[in-house]
Amino acid sequence: VDAKIAEGEKIIADYKEAFLATGGTEEEWEQRQMDVIVDYEIKSQTDTTVSFVVDLFQGSFNAYNQQYFYNLDLENDRDITLKDLLGEDWVNICNTAIQAQIDASVDEDGFTYFFSADQGGFTTVDENTSFYIRDDGVPVVVFPRYSIAAGAAGAVEFPIEK
């Protein structure tokens, strides 16, 4: 958390420097509400595991948001991976489930919030793909806002059931 706060404070300091260098005044800067706020949400917890998300909000009115997902095996002091939860074929299982959910989102007029692969939309998961674990043990893959879909879709979540 301290590292994320320091990162946010550096971004705000860089923004302030650019603001002042382009003609902004200290008085105008003081009128801006530039904050770094860190929050978290426990997604699931047992005696041996915990899954949670850390939210980092930074900027004027906290417009800039990043999420960091953590899934921990407390007994063995290590991260839980999608491979741990879904097995050796985890990439194929995730890709198939996600693509099916994207395909199901297309309405009768052919509209979808999702970008095509050539527009930068979903192509595959990898070891860096964010996820959390629901209370029922199902992993939920999460893509940040604007990464594979229009902003109106928000952060996109895909439950991955075997």
XYZ file of N, CA and C in Angstrom:
486
model
N 0.827 -1.193 0.000
C 0.000 0.000 0.000
C 0.869 1.253 0.000
N 1.921 1.251 0.812
C 2.813 2.412 0.842
C 3.422 2.686 -0.533
N 3.789 1.626 -1.247
C 4.372 1.798 -2.584
C 3.347 2.400 -3.544
N 2.088 1.988 -3.442
C 1.046 2.517 -4.326
C 0.746 3.982 -3.994
N 0.770 4.330 -2.720
C 0.572 5.730 -2.330
C 1.717 6.584 -2.862
N 2.948 6.105 -2.708
C 4.113 6.849 -3.207
C 4.026 7.013 -4.725
N 3.597 5.979 -5.419
C 3.432 6.047 -6.875
C 2.399 7.104 -7.245
N 1.270 7.109 -6.546
C 0.225 8.104 -6.799
C 0.689 9.513 -6.502
N 1.407 9.683 -5.406
C 1.921 11.008 -5.054
C 2.923 11.509 -6.087
N 3.732 10.607 -6.644
C 4.688 10.997 -7.690
C 3.948 11.448 -8.944
N 2.914 10.746 -9.323
C 2.129 11.129 -10.505
C 1.514 12.512 -10.300
N 0.979 12.758 -9.111
C 0.382 14.062 -8.820
C 1.471 15.144 -8.824
N 2.641 14.863 -8.257
C 3.741 15.841 -8.254
C 4.185 16.158 -9.679
N 4.265 15.138 -10.526
C 4.629 15.355 -11.938
C 3.565 16.198 -12.638
N 2.296 15.914 -12.341
C 1.203 16.680 -12.938
C 1.272 18.141 -12.481
N 1.564 18.358 -11.188
C 1.671 19.721 -10.669
C 2.798 20.465 -11.374
N 3.940 19.807 -11.533
C 5.077 20.426 -12.212
C 4.697 20.838 -13.637
N 4.023 19.968 -14.360
C 3.588 20.279 -15.730
C 2.555 21.399 -15.724
N 1.652 21.377 -14.750
C 0.616 22.398 -14.624
C 1.249 23.777 -14.436
N 2.216 23.863 -13.536
C 2.877 25.140 -13.261
C 3.758 25.569 -14.447
N 4.396 24.602 -15.104
C 5.270 24.920 -16.240
C 4.496 25.446 -17.450
N 3.204 25.141 -17.514
C 2.400 25.580 -18.660
C 1.518 26.778 -18.324
N 1.870 27.479 -17.236
C 1.168 28.726 -16.937
C 0.208 28.696 -15.768
N -0.021 27.537 -15.180
C -0.881 27.480 -14.012
C -0.200 28.132 -12.819
N -0.996 28.633 -11.888
C -0.435 29.282 -10.703
C -0.603 28.385 -9.476
N 0.176 28.675 -8.442
C 0.036 27.940 -7.178
C -1.388 28.067 -6.632
N -1.982 29.263 -6.769
C -3.345 29.483 -6.278
C -4.333 28.585 -7.025
N -4.176 28.500 -8.345
C -5.054 27.628 -9.131
C -4.846 26.165 -8.745
N -3.583 25.801 -8.508
C -3.291 24.428 -8.113
C -3.975 24.087 -6.789
N -3.927 25.012 -5.840
C -4.527 24.773 -4.530
C -6.037 24.572 -4.614
N -6.673 25.102 -5.653
C -8.118 24.930 -5.831
C -8.469 23.529 -6.327
N -7.509 22.845 -6.866
C -7.730 21.473 -7.329
C -7.706 20.544 -6.117
N -8.493 19.524 -6.182
C -8.506 18.550 -5.087
C -7.770 17.299 -5.551
N -6.467 17.343 -5.434
C -5.631 16.231 -5.867
C -5.345 15.349 -4.658
N -5.836 14.125 -4.692
C -5.703 13.216 -3.570
C -5.196 11.860 -4.037
N -4.655 11.122 -3.102
C -4.350 9.708 -3.294
C -5.123 8.978 -2.200
N -5.996 8.096 -2.624
C -6.812 7.332 -1.672
C -6.623 5.851 -1.988
N -6.393 5.061 -0.965
C -6.266 3.624 -1.131
C -7.382 2.968 -0.335
N -8.081 2.052 -0.997
C -9.169 1.313 -0.367
C -8.994 -0.156 -0.737
N -9.694 -1.022 -0.068
C -9.624 -2.439 -0.416
C -10.981 -3.085 -0.193
N -11.153 -4.232 -0.838
C -12.371 -5.021 -0.664
C -11.978 -6.491 -0.612
N -12.400 -7.170 0.437
C -12.196 -8.610 0.531
C -13.243 -9.261 -0.370
N -12.787 -10.064 -1.324
C -13.699 -10.763 -2.232
C -14.112 -12.109 -1.653
N -13.175 -12.804 -1.025
C -13.485 -14.066 -0.340
C -12.382 -14.340 0.674
N -12.741 -15.126 1.690
C -11.759 -15.448 2.720
C -12.142 -16.753 3.390
N -11.148 -17.618 3.569
C -11.305 -18.847 4.341
C -10.184 -18.865 5.374
N -10.073 -19.967 6.100
C -8.973 -20.100 7.062
C -7.618 -20.162 6.369
N -7.606 -20.579 5.089
C -6.332 -20.798 4.403
C -6.103 -19.891 3.192
N -7.123 -19.157 2.757
C -6.971 -18.298 1.578
C -7.675 -16.954 1.790
N -7.199 -15.972 1.048
C -7.882 -14.681 1.005
C -7.725 -14.127 -0.405
N -8.800 -13.537 -0.902
C -8.803 -12.892 -2.212
C -9.320 -11.479 -2.003
N -8.539 -10.487 -2.459
C -8.960 -9.108 -2.253
C -8.442 -8.210 -3.364
N -9.048 -7.037 -3.460
C -8.643 -6.037 -4.446
C -8.273 -4.763 -3.705
N -7.173 -4.149 -4.117
C -6.758 -2.847 -3.600
C -7.064 -1.825 -4.686
N -7.821 -0.793 -4.323
C -8.158 0.289 -5.244
C -7.296 1.497 -4.922
N -6.649 2.039 -5.941
C -5.849 3.245 -5.806
C -6.525 4.329 -6.630
N -6.997 5.359 -5.959
C -7.615 6.498 -6.615
C -6.645 7.666 -6.495
N -6.416 8.342 -7.599
C -5.531 9.496 -7.538
C -5.991 10.532 -8.543
N -5.735 11.779 -8.205
C -6.054 12.858 -9.121
C -7.162 13.743 -8.603
N -7.579 14.645 -9.468
C -8.642 15.583 -9.137
C -9.963 14.831 -9.060
N -10.613 14.908 -7.933
C -11.870 14.201 -7.686
C -11.720 12.696 -7.892
N -10.487 12.202 -7.726
C -10.200 10.772 -7.785
C -10.619 10.137 -9.107
N -10.403 10.867 -10.195
C -10.812 10.398 -11.504
C -9.981 9.228 -12.013
N -8.740 9.121 -11.575
C -7.862 8.066 -12.058
C -7.878 6.920 -11.055
N -8.219 5.734 -11.518
C -8.371 4.591 -10.625
C -7.607 3.395 -11.179
N -6.885 2.708 -10.305
C -6.241 1.451 -10.656
C -6.630 0.414 -9.620
N -6.754 -0.829 -10.081
C -7.071 -1.924 -9.181
C -5.957 -2.959 -9.234
N -5.640 -3.499 -8.065
C -4.632 -4.542 -7.935
C -5.281 -5.716 -7.210
N -5.235 -6.885 -7.838
C -5.905 -8.065 -7.310
C -4.880 -9.005 -6.677
N -5.238 -9.538 -5.506
C -4.367 -10.446 -4.777
C -5.168 -11.661 -4.342
N -4.588 -12.828 -4.587
C -5.197 -14.104 -4.206
C -4.113 -14.898 -3.500
N -4.269 -15.076 -2.198
C -3.173 -15.597 -1.391
C -3.509 -16.923 -0.732
N -2.559 -17.842 -0.797
C -2.589 -19.100 -0.075
C -1.850 -18.831 1.232
N -2.591 -18.696 2.323
C -2.005 -18.310 3.606
C -1.193 -19.434 4.239
N -1.575 -20.680 3.979
C -0.839 -21.814 4.547
C 0.563 -21.930 3.963
N 0.680 -21.681 2.658
C 1.954 -21.872 1.975
C 2.642 -20.559 1.622
N 2.064 -19.438 2.054
C 2.653 -18.114 1.857
C 3.035 -17.871 0.395
N 2.020 -18.005 -0.495
C 2.274 -17.800 -1.919
C 1.003 -17.310 -2.605
N 1.188 -16.797 -3.822
C 0.048 -16.371 -4.631
C -0.676 -17.581 -5.195
N -1.993 -17.474 -5.289
C -2.806 -18.480 -5.972
C -2.925 -18.036 -7.421
N -2.743 -18.961 -8.350
C -2.818 -18.648 -9.778
C -4.076 -19.256 -10.395
N -4.393 -18.793 -11.591
C -5.501 -19.396 -12.332
C -5.210 -20.867 -12.627
N -3.957 -21.195 -12.864
C -3.576 -22.597 -13.089
C -3.884 -23.436 -11.850
N -3.621 -22.892 -10.657
C -3.942 -23.612 -9.417
C -5.428 -23.939 -9.341
N -6.249 -22.999 -9.775
C -7.699 -23.153 -9.648
C -8.323 -23.967 -10.774
N -7.761 -23.864 -11.988
C -8.409 -24.461 -13.161
C -7.635 -25.618 -13.781
N -6.386 -25.821 -13.376
C -5.615 -26.935 -13.901
C -4.729 -26.547 -15.072
N -4.085 -27.561 -15.637
C -3.103 -27.369 -16.709
C -3.657 -26.632 -17.919
N -4.929 -26.847 -18.248
C -5.545 -26.254 -19.440
C -6.204 -24.899 -19.129
N -5.689 -24.200 -18.112
C -6.335 -22.975 -17.634
C -6.453 -21.901 -18.702
N -5.476 -21.751 -19.587
C -5.541 -20.711 -20.618
C -6.721 -20.986 -21.549
N -6.838 -22.221 -22.022
C -7.941 -22.581 -22.915
C -9.298 -22.448 -22.211
N -9.363 -22.889 -20.961
C -10.622 -22.787 -20.197
C -11.041 -21.317 -20.083
N -10.111 -20.453 -19.721
C -10.422 -19.027 -19.583
C -10.802 -18.406 -20.922
N -9.983 -18.641 -21.954
C -10.249 -18.036 -23.256
C -11.611 -18.451 -23.794
N -11.953 -19.730 -23.672
C -13.243 -20.227 -24.163
C -14.394 -19.588 -23.397
N -14.283 -19.529 -22.068
C -15.355 -18.948 -21.244
C -15.520 -17.457 -21.519
N -14.426 -16.746 -21.628
C -14.496 -15.303 -21.871
C -15.079 -15.018 -23.250
N -14.592 -15.722 -24.269
C -15.108 -15.485 -25.621
C -16.597 -15.814 -25.709
N -17.045 -16.872 -25.041
C -18.468 -17.219 -25.034
C -19.295 -16.103 -24.385
N -18.781 -15.512 -23.305
C -19.510 -14.430 -22.639
C -19.518 -13.159 -23.487
N -18.422 -12.897 -24.196
C -18.385 -11.748 -25.108
C -19.377 -11.957 -26.235
N -19.372 -13.152 -26.835
C -20.301 -13.458 -27.930
C -21.753 -13.341 -27.477
N -22.043 -13.752 -26.252
C -23.404 -13.688 -25.723
C -23.857 -12.260 -25.435
N -22.907 -11.324 -25.386
C -23.264 -9.929 -25.071
C -23.787 -9.159 -26.279
N -23.639 -9.693 -27.481
C -24.082 -9.010 -28.695
C -25.605 -9.010 -28.731
N -26.203 -7.811 -28.867
C -27.668 -7.744 -28.880
C -28.206 -8.049 -30.277
N -29.528 -8.017 -30.419
C -30.175 -8.385 -31.683
C -29.815 -7.448 -32.839
N -29.332 -6.240 -32.526
C -28.908 -5.299 -33.566
C -27.414 -5.416 -33.871
N -26.741 -6.369 -33.222
C -25.313 -6.560 -33.445
C -24.427 -5.665 -32.603
N -25.011 -4.932 -31.641
C -24.241 -4.027 -30.789
C -23.578 -4.787 -29.648
N -22.340 -4.429 -29.368
C -21.618 -4.930 -28.203
C -20.690 -3.830 -27.710
N -20.422 -3.823 -26.434
C -19.463 -2.868 -25.863
C -18.020 -3.290 -26.133
N -17.829 -4.550 -26.504
C -16.485 -5.102 -26.616
C -15.825 -4.738 -27.934
N -14.518 -4.438 -27.860
C -13.724 -4.176 -29.057
C -13.389 -5.504 -29.710
N -13.228 -5.498 -31.032
C -12.753 -6.693 -31.723
C -11.263 -6.856 -31.429
N -10.738 -8.021 -31.738
C -9.314 -8.278 -31.489
C -8.435 -7.279 -32.233
N -8.801 -6.936 -33.474
C -7.979 -5.980 -34.229
C -8.134 -4.548 -33.732
N -9.134 -4.283 -32.895
C -9.295 -2.972 -32.263
C -8.637 -2.933 -30.879
N -7.969 -4.006 -30.510
C -7.329 -4.067 -29.198
C -8.146 -4.799 -28.163
N -9.178 -5.501 -28.602
C -10.030 -6.244 -27.679
C -9.387 -7.518 -27.170
N -10.187 -8.358 -26.588
C -9.698 -9.574 -25.955
C -9.056 -10.517 -26.970
N -7.894 -11.062 -26.585
C -7.256 -12.098 -27.397
C -6.950 -13.337 -26.553
N -6.342 -13.155 -25.390
C -6.006 -14.300 -24.539
C -5.689 -13.822 -23.125
N -5.695 -14.772 -22.210
C -5.227 -14.516 -20.843
C -3.778 -14.975 -20.737
N -3.097 -14.512 -19.701
C -1.745 -14.983 -19.415
C -1.518 -14.901 -17.905
N -0.291 -15.123 -17.483
C 0.026 -15.143 -16.050
C -0.242 -13.806 -15.360
N -0.312 -12.720 -16.129
C -0.526 -11.394 -15.554
C -1.988 -10.965 -15.552
N -2.881 -11.812 -16.023
C -4.299 -11.474 -16.059
C -4.837 -11.371 -14.633
N -5.533 -10.275 -14.358
C -6.087 -10.044 -13.020
C -7.323 -10.892 -12.782
N -7.466 -11.368 -11.543
C -8.660 -12.117 -11.166
C -8.828 -12.073 -9.658
N -10.041 -12.394 -9.231
C -10.304 -12.619 -7.817
C -11.089 -13.912 -7.688
N -11.227 -14.392 -6.479
C -11.937 -15.636 -6.225
C -13.218 -15.309 -5.463
N -14.351 -15.759 -6.003
C -15.626 -15.551 -5.317
C -15.733 -16.479 -4.109
N -16.730 -16.211 -3.263
C -16.955 -17.048 -2.081
C -17.186 -18.510 -2.430
N -17.755 -18.772 -3.616
C -18.012 -20.154 -4.017
C -16.804 -20.816 -4.682
N -15.636 -20.116 -4.687
C -14.417 -20.688 -5.237
C -14.213 -20.444 -6.723
N -15.170 -19.808 -7.392
C -15.065 -19.546 -8.826
C -14.166 -18.336 -9.064
N -13.145 -18.489 -9.918
C -12.329 -17.320 -10.258
C -13.081 -16.391 -11.209
N -12.874 -15.094 -11.033
C -13.496 -14.080 -11.886
C -12.370 -13.250 -12.487
N -12.205 -13.366 -13.818
C -11.176 -12.615 -14.534
C -11.677 -11.185 -14.716
N -10.804 -10.209 -14.477
C -11.180 -8.802 -14.529
C -10.261 -8.057 -15.494
N -10.881 -7.298 -16.400
C -10.140 -6.431 -17.307
C -10.468 -4.986 -16.968
N -9.477 -4.120 -16.893
C -9.718 -2.720 -16.541
C -10.605 -2.009 -17.565
N -11.252 -0.980 -17.106
C -12.075 -0.132 -17.955
C -11.275 0.301 -19.184
N -11.905 0.265 -20.335
C -11.338 0.659 -21.634
C -10.324 -0.333 -22.201
N -9.963 -1.386 -21.492
C -8.915 -2.264 -22.018
C -9.419 -3.192 -23.114
N -10.634 -3.733 -22.976
C -11.181 -4.599 -24.023
C -12.598 -4.195 -24.422
N -13.118 -3.147 -23.784
C -14.490 -2.721 -24.046
C -14.604 -1.217 -23.858
N -15.652 -0.654 -24.434
C -15.913 0.774 -24.282
C -16.067 1.121 -22.806
N -15.759 2.353 -22.454
C -15.805 2.792 -21.067
C -17.142 2.602 -20.398
N -18.219 2.653 -21.175
C -19.554 2.471 -20.602
C -19.718 1.086 -19.986
N -18.914 0.137 -20.432
C -18.984 -1.214 -19.882
C -18.300 -1.295 -18.520
N -17.482 -0.288 -18.176
C -16.761 -0.291 -16.907
C -15.666 -1.336 -16.909
N -15.238 -1.725 -15.716
C -14.297 -2.854 -15.586
C -15.104 -4.099 -15.906
N -14.578 -4.934 -16.785
C -15.325 -6.093 -17.259
C -14.890 -7.327 -16.498
N -15.873 -8.070 -15.974
C -15.605 -9.256 -15.172
C -16.217 -10.485 -15.837
N -15.446 -11.581 -15.828
C -15.892 -12.838 -16.425
C -15.705 -13.979 -15.433
N -16.803 -14.527 -14.895
C -16.668 -15.730 -14.065
C -16.196 -16.889 -14.946
N -15.269 -17.693 -14.429
C -14.714 -18.820 -15.187
C -15.079 -20.102 -14.441
N -16.090 -20.772 -14.943
C -16.525 -22.029 -14.320
C -16.056 -23.185 -15.169
N -15.497 -24.196 -14.530
C -15.009 -25.380 -15.256
C -16.147 -26.135 -15.890
